[in-house]
XYZ file of C-alpha atoms in Angstrom:
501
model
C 28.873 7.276 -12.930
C 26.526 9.622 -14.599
C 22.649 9.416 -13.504
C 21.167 8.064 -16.446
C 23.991 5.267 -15.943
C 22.943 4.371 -12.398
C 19.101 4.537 -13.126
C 19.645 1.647 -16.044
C 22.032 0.001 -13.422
C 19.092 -0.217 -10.720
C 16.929 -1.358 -13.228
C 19.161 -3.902 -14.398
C 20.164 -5.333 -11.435
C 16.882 -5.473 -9.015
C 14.605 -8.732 -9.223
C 11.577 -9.640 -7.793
C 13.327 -12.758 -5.920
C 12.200 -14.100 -2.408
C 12.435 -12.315 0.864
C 15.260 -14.078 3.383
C 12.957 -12.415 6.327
C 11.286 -15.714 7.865
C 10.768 -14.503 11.442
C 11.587 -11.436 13.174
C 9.861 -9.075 16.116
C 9.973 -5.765 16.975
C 13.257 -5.869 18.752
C 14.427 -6.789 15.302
C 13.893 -2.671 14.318
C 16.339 -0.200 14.771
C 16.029 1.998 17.871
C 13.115 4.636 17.653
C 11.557 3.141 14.713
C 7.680 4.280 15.127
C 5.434 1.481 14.114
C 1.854 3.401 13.992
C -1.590 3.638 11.922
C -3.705 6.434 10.381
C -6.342 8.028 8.815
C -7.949 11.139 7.184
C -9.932 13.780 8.612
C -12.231 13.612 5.693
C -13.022 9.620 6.419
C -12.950 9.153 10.171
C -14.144 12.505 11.438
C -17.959 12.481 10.537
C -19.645 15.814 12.065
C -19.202 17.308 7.675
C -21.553 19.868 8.610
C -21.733 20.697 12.576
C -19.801 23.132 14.697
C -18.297 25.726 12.116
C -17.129 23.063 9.197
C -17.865 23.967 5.508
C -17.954 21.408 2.784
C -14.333 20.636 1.219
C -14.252 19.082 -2.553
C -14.154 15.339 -1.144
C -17.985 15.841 0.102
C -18.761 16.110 -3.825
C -17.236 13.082 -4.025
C -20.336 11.547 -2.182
C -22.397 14.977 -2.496
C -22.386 16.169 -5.978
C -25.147 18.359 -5.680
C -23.219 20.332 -3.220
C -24.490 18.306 -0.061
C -22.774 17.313 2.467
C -22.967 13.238 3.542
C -21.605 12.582 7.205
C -18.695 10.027 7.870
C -19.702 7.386 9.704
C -16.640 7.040 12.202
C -17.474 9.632 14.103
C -14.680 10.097 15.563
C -15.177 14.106 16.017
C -17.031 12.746 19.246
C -15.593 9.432 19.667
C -11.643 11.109 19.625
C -11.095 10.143 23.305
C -12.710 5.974 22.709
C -10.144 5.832 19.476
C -7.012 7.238 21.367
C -7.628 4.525 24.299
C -7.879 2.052 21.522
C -4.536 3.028 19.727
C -2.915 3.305 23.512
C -4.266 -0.114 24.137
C -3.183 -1.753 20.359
C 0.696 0.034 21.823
C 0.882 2.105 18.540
C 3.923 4.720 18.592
C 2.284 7.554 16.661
C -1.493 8.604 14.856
C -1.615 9.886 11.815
C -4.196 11.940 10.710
C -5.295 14.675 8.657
C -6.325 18.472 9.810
C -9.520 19.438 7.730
C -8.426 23.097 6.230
C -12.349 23.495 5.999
C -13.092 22.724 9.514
C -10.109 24.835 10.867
C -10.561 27.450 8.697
C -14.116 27.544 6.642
C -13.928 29.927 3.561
C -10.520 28.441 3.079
C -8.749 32.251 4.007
C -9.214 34.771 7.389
C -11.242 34.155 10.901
C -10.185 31.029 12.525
C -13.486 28.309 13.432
C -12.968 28.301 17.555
C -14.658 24.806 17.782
C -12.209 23.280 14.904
C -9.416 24.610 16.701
C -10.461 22.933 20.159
C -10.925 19.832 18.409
C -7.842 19.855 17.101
C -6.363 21.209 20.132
C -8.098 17.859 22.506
C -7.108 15.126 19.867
C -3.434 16.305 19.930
C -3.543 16.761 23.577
C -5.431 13.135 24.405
C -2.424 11.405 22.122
C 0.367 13.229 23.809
C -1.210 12.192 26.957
C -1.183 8.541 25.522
C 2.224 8.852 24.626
C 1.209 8.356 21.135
C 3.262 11.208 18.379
C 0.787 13.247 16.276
C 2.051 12.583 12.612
C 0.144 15.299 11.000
C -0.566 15.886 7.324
C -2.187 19.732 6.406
C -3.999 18.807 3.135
C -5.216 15.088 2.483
C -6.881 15.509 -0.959
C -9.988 17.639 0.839
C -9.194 21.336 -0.238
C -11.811 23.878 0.796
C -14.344 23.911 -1.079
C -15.161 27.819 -0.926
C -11.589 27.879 -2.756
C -12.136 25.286 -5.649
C -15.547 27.794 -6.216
C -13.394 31.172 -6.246
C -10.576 30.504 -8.627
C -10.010 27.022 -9.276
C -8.521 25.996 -6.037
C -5.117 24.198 -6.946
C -4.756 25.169 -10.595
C -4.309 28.655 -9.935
C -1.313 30.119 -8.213
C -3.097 31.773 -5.903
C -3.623 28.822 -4.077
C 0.442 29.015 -2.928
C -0.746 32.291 -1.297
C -3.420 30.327 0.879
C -2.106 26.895 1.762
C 1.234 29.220 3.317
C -1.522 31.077 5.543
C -3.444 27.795 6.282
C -0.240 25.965 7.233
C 0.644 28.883 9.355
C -2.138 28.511 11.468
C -1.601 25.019 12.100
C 2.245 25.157 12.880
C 1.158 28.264 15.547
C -1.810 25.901 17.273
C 0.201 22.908 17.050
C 3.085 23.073 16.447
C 4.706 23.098 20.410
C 3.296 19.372 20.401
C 3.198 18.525 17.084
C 6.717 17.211 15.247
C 6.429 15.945 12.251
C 4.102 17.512 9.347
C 3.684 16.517 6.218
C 2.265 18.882 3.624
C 0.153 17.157 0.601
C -0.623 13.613 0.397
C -0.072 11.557 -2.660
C 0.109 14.444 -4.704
C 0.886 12.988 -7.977
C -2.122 11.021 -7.354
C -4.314 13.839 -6.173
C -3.201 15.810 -9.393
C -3.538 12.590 -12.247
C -6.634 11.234 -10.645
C -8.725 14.755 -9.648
C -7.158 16.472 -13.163
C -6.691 14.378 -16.126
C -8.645 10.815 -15.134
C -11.585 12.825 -13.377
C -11.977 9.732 -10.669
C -11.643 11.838 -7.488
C -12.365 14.957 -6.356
C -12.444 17.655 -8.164
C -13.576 15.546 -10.756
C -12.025 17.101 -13.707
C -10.932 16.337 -17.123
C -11.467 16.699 -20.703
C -12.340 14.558 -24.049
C -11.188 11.948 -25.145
C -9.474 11.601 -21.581
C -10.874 10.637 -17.823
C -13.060 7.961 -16.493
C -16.097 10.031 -15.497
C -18.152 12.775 -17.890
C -16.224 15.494 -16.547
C -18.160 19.299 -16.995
C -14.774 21.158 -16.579
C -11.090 20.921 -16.944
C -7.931 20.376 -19.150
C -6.613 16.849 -19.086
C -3.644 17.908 -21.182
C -2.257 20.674 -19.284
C -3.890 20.992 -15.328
C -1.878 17.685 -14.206
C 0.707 19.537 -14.591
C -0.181 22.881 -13.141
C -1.575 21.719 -10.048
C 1.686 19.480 -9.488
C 3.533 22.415 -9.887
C 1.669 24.532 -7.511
C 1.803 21.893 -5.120
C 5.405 21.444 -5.067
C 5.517 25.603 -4.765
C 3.224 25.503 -2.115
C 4.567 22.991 -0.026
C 8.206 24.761 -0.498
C 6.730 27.829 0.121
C 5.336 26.782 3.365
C 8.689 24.527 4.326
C 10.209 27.783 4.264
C 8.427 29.246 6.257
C 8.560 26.518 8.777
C 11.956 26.294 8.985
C 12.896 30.466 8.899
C 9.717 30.865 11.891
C 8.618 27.861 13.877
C 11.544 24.860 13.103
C 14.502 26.319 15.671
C 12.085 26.584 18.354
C 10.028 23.461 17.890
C 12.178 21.459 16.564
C 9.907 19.580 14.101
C 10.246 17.953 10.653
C 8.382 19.014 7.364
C 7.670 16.599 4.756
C 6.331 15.724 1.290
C 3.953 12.321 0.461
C 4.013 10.820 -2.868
C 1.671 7.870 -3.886
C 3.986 4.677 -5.040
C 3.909 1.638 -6.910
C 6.893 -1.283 -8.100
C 7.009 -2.960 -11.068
C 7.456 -6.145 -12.097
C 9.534 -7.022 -14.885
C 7.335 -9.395 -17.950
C 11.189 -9.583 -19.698
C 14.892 -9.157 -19.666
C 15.276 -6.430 -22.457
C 16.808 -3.888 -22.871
C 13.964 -1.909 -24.258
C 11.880 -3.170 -21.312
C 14.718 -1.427 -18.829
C 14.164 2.178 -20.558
C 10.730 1.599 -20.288
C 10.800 1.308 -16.570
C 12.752 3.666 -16.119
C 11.034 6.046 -17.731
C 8.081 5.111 -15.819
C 9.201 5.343 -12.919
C 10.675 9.016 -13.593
C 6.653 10.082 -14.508
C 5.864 7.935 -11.254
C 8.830 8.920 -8.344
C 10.424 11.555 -10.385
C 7.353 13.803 -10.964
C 7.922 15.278 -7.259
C 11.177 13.692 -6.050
C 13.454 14.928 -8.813
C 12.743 18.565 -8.250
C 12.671 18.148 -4.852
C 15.913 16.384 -4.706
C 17.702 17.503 -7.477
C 15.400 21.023 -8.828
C 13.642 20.536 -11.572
C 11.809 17.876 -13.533
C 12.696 14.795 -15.047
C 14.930 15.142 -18.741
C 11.898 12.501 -20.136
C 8.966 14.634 -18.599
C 10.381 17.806 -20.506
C 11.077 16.185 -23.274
C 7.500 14.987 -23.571
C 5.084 16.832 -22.114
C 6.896 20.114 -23.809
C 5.186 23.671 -22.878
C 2.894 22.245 -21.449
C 4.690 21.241 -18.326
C 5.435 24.389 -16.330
C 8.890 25.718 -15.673
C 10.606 26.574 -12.679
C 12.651 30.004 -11.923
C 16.116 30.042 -11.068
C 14.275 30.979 -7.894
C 11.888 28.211 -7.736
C 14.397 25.834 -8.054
C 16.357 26.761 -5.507
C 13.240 26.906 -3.310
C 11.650 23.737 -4.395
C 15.075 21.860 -4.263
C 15.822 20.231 -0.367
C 12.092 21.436 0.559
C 11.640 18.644 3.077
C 12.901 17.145 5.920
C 11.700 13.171 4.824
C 9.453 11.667 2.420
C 5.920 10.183 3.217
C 5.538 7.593 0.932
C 1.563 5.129 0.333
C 2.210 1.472 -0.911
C -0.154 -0.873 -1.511
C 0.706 -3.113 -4.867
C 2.747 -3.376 -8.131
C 2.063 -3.060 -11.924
C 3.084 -4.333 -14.789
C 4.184 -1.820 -17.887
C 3.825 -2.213 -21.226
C 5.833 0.395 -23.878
C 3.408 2.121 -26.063
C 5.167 4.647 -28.039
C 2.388 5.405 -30.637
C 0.644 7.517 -28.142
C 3.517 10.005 -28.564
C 2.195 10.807 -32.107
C -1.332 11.543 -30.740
C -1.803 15.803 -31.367
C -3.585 15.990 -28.356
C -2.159 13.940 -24.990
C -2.383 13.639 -21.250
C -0.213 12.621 -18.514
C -0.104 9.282 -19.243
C 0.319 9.269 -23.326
C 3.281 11.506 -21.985
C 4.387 8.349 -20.341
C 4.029 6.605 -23.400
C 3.332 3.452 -21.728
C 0.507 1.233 -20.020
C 0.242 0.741 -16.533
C -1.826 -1.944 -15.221
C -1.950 -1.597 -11.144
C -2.498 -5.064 -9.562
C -5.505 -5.960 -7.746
C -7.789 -8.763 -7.656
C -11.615 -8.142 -9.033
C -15.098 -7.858 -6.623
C -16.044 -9.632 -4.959
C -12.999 -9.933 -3.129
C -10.963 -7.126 -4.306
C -7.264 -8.166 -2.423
C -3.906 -6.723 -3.164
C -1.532 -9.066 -4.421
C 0.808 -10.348 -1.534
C 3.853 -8.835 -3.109
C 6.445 -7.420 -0.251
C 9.008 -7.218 -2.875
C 6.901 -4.791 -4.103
C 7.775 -2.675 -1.558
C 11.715 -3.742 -0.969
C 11.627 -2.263 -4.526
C 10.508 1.013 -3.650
C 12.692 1.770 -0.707
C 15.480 0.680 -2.510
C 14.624 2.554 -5.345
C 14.480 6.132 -3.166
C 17.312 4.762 -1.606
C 19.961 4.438 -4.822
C 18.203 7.310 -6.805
C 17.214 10.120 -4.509
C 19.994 9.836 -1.895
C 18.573 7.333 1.045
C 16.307 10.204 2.484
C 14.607 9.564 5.870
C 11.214 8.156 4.459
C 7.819 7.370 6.613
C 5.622 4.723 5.156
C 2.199 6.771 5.921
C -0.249 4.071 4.104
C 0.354 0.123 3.831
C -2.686 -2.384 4.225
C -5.239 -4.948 2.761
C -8.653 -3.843 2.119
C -11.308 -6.421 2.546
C -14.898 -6.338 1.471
C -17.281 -5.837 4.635
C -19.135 -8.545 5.581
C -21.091 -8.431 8.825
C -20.719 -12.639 9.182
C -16.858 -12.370 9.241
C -15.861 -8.607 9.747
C -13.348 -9.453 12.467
C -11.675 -12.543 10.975
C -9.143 -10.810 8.031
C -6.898 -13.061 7.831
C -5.885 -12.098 4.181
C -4.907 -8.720 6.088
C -2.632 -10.443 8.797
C -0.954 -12.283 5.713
C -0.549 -8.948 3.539
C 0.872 -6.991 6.734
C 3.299 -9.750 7.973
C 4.672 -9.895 4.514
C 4.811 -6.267 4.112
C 6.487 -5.910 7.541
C 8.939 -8.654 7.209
C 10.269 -6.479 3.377
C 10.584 -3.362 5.438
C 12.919 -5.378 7.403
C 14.716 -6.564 4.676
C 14.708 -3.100 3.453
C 16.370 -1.439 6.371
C 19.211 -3.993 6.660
C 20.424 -3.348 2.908
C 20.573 -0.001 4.150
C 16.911 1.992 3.587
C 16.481 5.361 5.647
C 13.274 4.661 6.281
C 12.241 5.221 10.197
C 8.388 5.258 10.956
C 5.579 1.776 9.166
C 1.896 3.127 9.332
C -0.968 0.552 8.536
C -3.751 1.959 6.391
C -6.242 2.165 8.733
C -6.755 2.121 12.195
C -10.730 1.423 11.832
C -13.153 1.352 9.148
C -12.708 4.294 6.992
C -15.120 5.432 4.660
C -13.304 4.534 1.136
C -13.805 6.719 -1.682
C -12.975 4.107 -4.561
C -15.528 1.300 -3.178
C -19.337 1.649 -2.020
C -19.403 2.953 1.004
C -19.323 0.722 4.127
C -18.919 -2.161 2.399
C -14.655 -2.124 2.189
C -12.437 -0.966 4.131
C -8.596 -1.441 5.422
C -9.503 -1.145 9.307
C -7.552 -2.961 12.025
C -11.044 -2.008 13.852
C -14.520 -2.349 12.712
C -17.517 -0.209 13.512
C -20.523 -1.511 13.618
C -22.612 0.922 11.992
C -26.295 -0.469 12.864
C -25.080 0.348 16.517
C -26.092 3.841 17.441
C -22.922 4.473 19.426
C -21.130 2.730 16.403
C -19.093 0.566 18.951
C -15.072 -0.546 17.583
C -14.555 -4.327 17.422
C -10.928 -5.532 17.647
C -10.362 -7.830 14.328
C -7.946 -10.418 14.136
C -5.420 -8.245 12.293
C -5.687 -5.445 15.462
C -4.876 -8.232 17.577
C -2.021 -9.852 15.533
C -0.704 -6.073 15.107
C -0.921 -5.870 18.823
C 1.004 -9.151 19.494
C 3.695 -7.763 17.103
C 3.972 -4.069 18.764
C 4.337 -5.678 22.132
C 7.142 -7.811 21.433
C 5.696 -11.365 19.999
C 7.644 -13.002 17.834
C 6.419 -13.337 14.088
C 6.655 -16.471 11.724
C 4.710 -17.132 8.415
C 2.732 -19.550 10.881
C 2.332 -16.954 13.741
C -1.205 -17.789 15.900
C -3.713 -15.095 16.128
C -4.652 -14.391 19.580
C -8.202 -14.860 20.755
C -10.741 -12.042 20.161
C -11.052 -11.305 23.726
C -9.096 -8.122 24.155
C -6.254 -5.814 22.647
């Protein structure tokens, strides 16, 4: 059966429908499945401008002046208090980010001693825990000195730097550290800081992007910085595996940002739609790292202006990765809009020639949808399409507006991770690769998308008007806990008392 066959026969044949997962516990999971939770350096750290670390692009995204605003978490100093917490939650593995600007601050050369020790004790205090370091080099918080010199990420030269960068890392850490992912949710990171101008590096160009962007290309940098990225992180997967893999014996992978959709019909029209959604969506990354080059559609549409591999480059690019990270949170629905294809000028997304609209409930209460098919989809999706590749699920959780009267009781977030746990199982006995479930987060984070301090996906809270911005255990840390430790789980499971993990 040719490709294009089997896409339209996915399409055809997958449903929303009901999960058959009623109860189930850990035992339940295969044999060395990791059940975990993480964060990013740029979030939880805090300490943005002590001890050697220069400002990255995210610190515009709170900064613009060229400030630096400090992350509440703390955990730079509180590293040891957070470890004890995962130990004491029973979480296999961390994940976490490495801050390229705090390890290395103009982005190339000396080495910053004190990031390095940092780095150096957190990995160490988890190992000691018995927790795995699940490490990712670059999570959307490139050096700032970098962005300033040439562009950061839409010039080649950054392929040069991230292979140095990474090189440090897999040195430092790499006797302890196993599994390393390179970019997270890079066709996010390249739609949303290139062409939409709603995250750092905040640009973008008329009539496109969400913000008054001062620089940028909407039409063509997408593309460019995907395409660096992808030669970047096969660049530096090469390198892993020809210096460091055969004596450490870790695993290099690639994180894409994800999303099912729902079907509004049963047409036909509404199947090549999806499809070609979801080869803009999955296929941006996965096809040339599975199969060496872009989607058909994608060239097709985007024309020139979507960059071409070498014969080389291919080659490279193609089986770059060890497994796939993949973020989930919700669904969409699409809608075909093929006039956009006429426009002279386009972005991404009149490439796509559709409408995407990503569900999620409005303020004050801004919940994801409930949807675990949502997520069945996707693993089955990778699954048919891309070969069943080992996959980690780095980012899956509810984020609640803060309120100080009920910050521990999220019970909307025991509900959404239940659910969400229960289609992974579902997943994995129709035959999904996948082998690691990380909740997004482990405490309050500061979010980029919402005000700060006032939402947030944490199993923990921090009370920031403490001083030593003391961790509370909410409900859903204690319902996770239950479930890591062997309770069983129903759709009426009891939430232990807030007493203690």
């Amino acid at each position: 059966m040719s490709r294009v066959c089997l896409l339209l026969a996915f399409v055809l044949n997958t449903s929303v429908g009901v999960l058959t997962v009623e109860a189930f516990s850990r035992q339940d999971f295969p044999t060395g499945f990791v059940f975990g939770a993480g964060t990013s350096a740029n979030q939880v750290e805090g300490a943005a401008n002590e001890d050697g670390r220069t400002p990255s692009i995210w610190d515009s995204s709170f900064a613009p002046s060229g400030g630096i605003t400090p992350i509440p978490p703390d955990q730079y100093y509180k590293y040891k208090e957070d470890v004890q917490l995962m130990a004491d939650t029973g979480i296999d593995a961390y994940r976490f980010s490495i801050s390229w600007s705090r390890l290395i601050p103009n982005g190339r050369g000396p080495v910053n001693p004190k990031g390095l020790q940092y780095y150096n004790n957190l990995i160490n205090e988890l190992i000691s825990h018995g927790i795995q370091p699940h490490v990712t080099l670059h999570h959307n918080d490139l050096p700032l000195a970098l962005e300033d010199e040439y562009g950061g990420w839409v010039n080649h030269r950054i392929v040069k730097d991230f292979m140095a960068y990474a090189d440090v890392c897999f040195r430092e850490f790499g006797d302890r550290v196993l599994y390393w992912s390179t970019v997270n949710e890079a066709n996010m990171f390249s739609t949303g800081g290139y062409d939409m101008g709603a995250m750092a590096p905040f640009r973008c160009s008329p009539p496109f992007g969400i913000k008054n962007c001062s620089r940028g290309n909407s039409s063509t940098e997408p593309y460019m910085v995907a395409h660096n990225i992808l030669l970047a992180h096969a660049s530096t997967a090469k390198l892993y595996r020809l210096k460091y893999q055969n004596k450490q014996h870790g695993l290099i992978g690639f994180i894409i940002f994800t999303y099912a959709i729902e079907r509004v019909t049963e047409s036909k029209e509404e199947d090549f739609v999806i499809q070609r959604v979801n080869d803009f969506n999955f296929g941006w990354l996965l096809h040339p790292l599975v199969f060496g080059d872009y989607p058909v559609i994608m060239k097709r549409n985007a024309g020139s202006r979507i960059p071409t591999f070498t014969n080389y480059q291919s080659e490279l690019v193609k089986g770059s990765f060890d497994f796939i990270g993949i973020l989930h949170y919700s669904y969409s629905n699409v809608k075909d809009n093929p006039d956009s294809l006429t426009m002279q000028l386009r972005d991404f997304y009149a490439d796509m020639a559709a409408t995407v609209n990503y569900h999620m409930t409005k303020e004050p209460l801004p919940l994801l949808p409930i949807a675990p098919w949502g997520l069945r989809r996707v693993l089955e999706y990778i699954k048919e399409v891309y070969g069943n590749p080992p996959i980690y699920i780095y980012e899956n959780g509810q984020g609640l507006t803060l309120n100080s009267d009920s910050a521990l009781d999220d019970i909307p977030r025991i509900d959404y991770l239940r659910e969400h746990i229960g289609a992974l199982l579902e997943a994995l006995r129709n035959g999904s690769n996948t082998r690691g479930y990380f909740v997004w987060s482990f405490i309050d984070l500061l979010e980029l998308f919402r005000k700060p301090n006032k939402f947030s996906f944490g199993l923990y809270h921090v009370d920031l008007d403490d001083p030593d911005l003391k961790r509370y255990p909410k409900k859903s840390a204690l319902w996770y806990s239950n479930f890591l430790k062997g309770g069983n789980i129903t759709a009426l499971d009891v939430v232990p008392k807030l007493s203690s993990v």
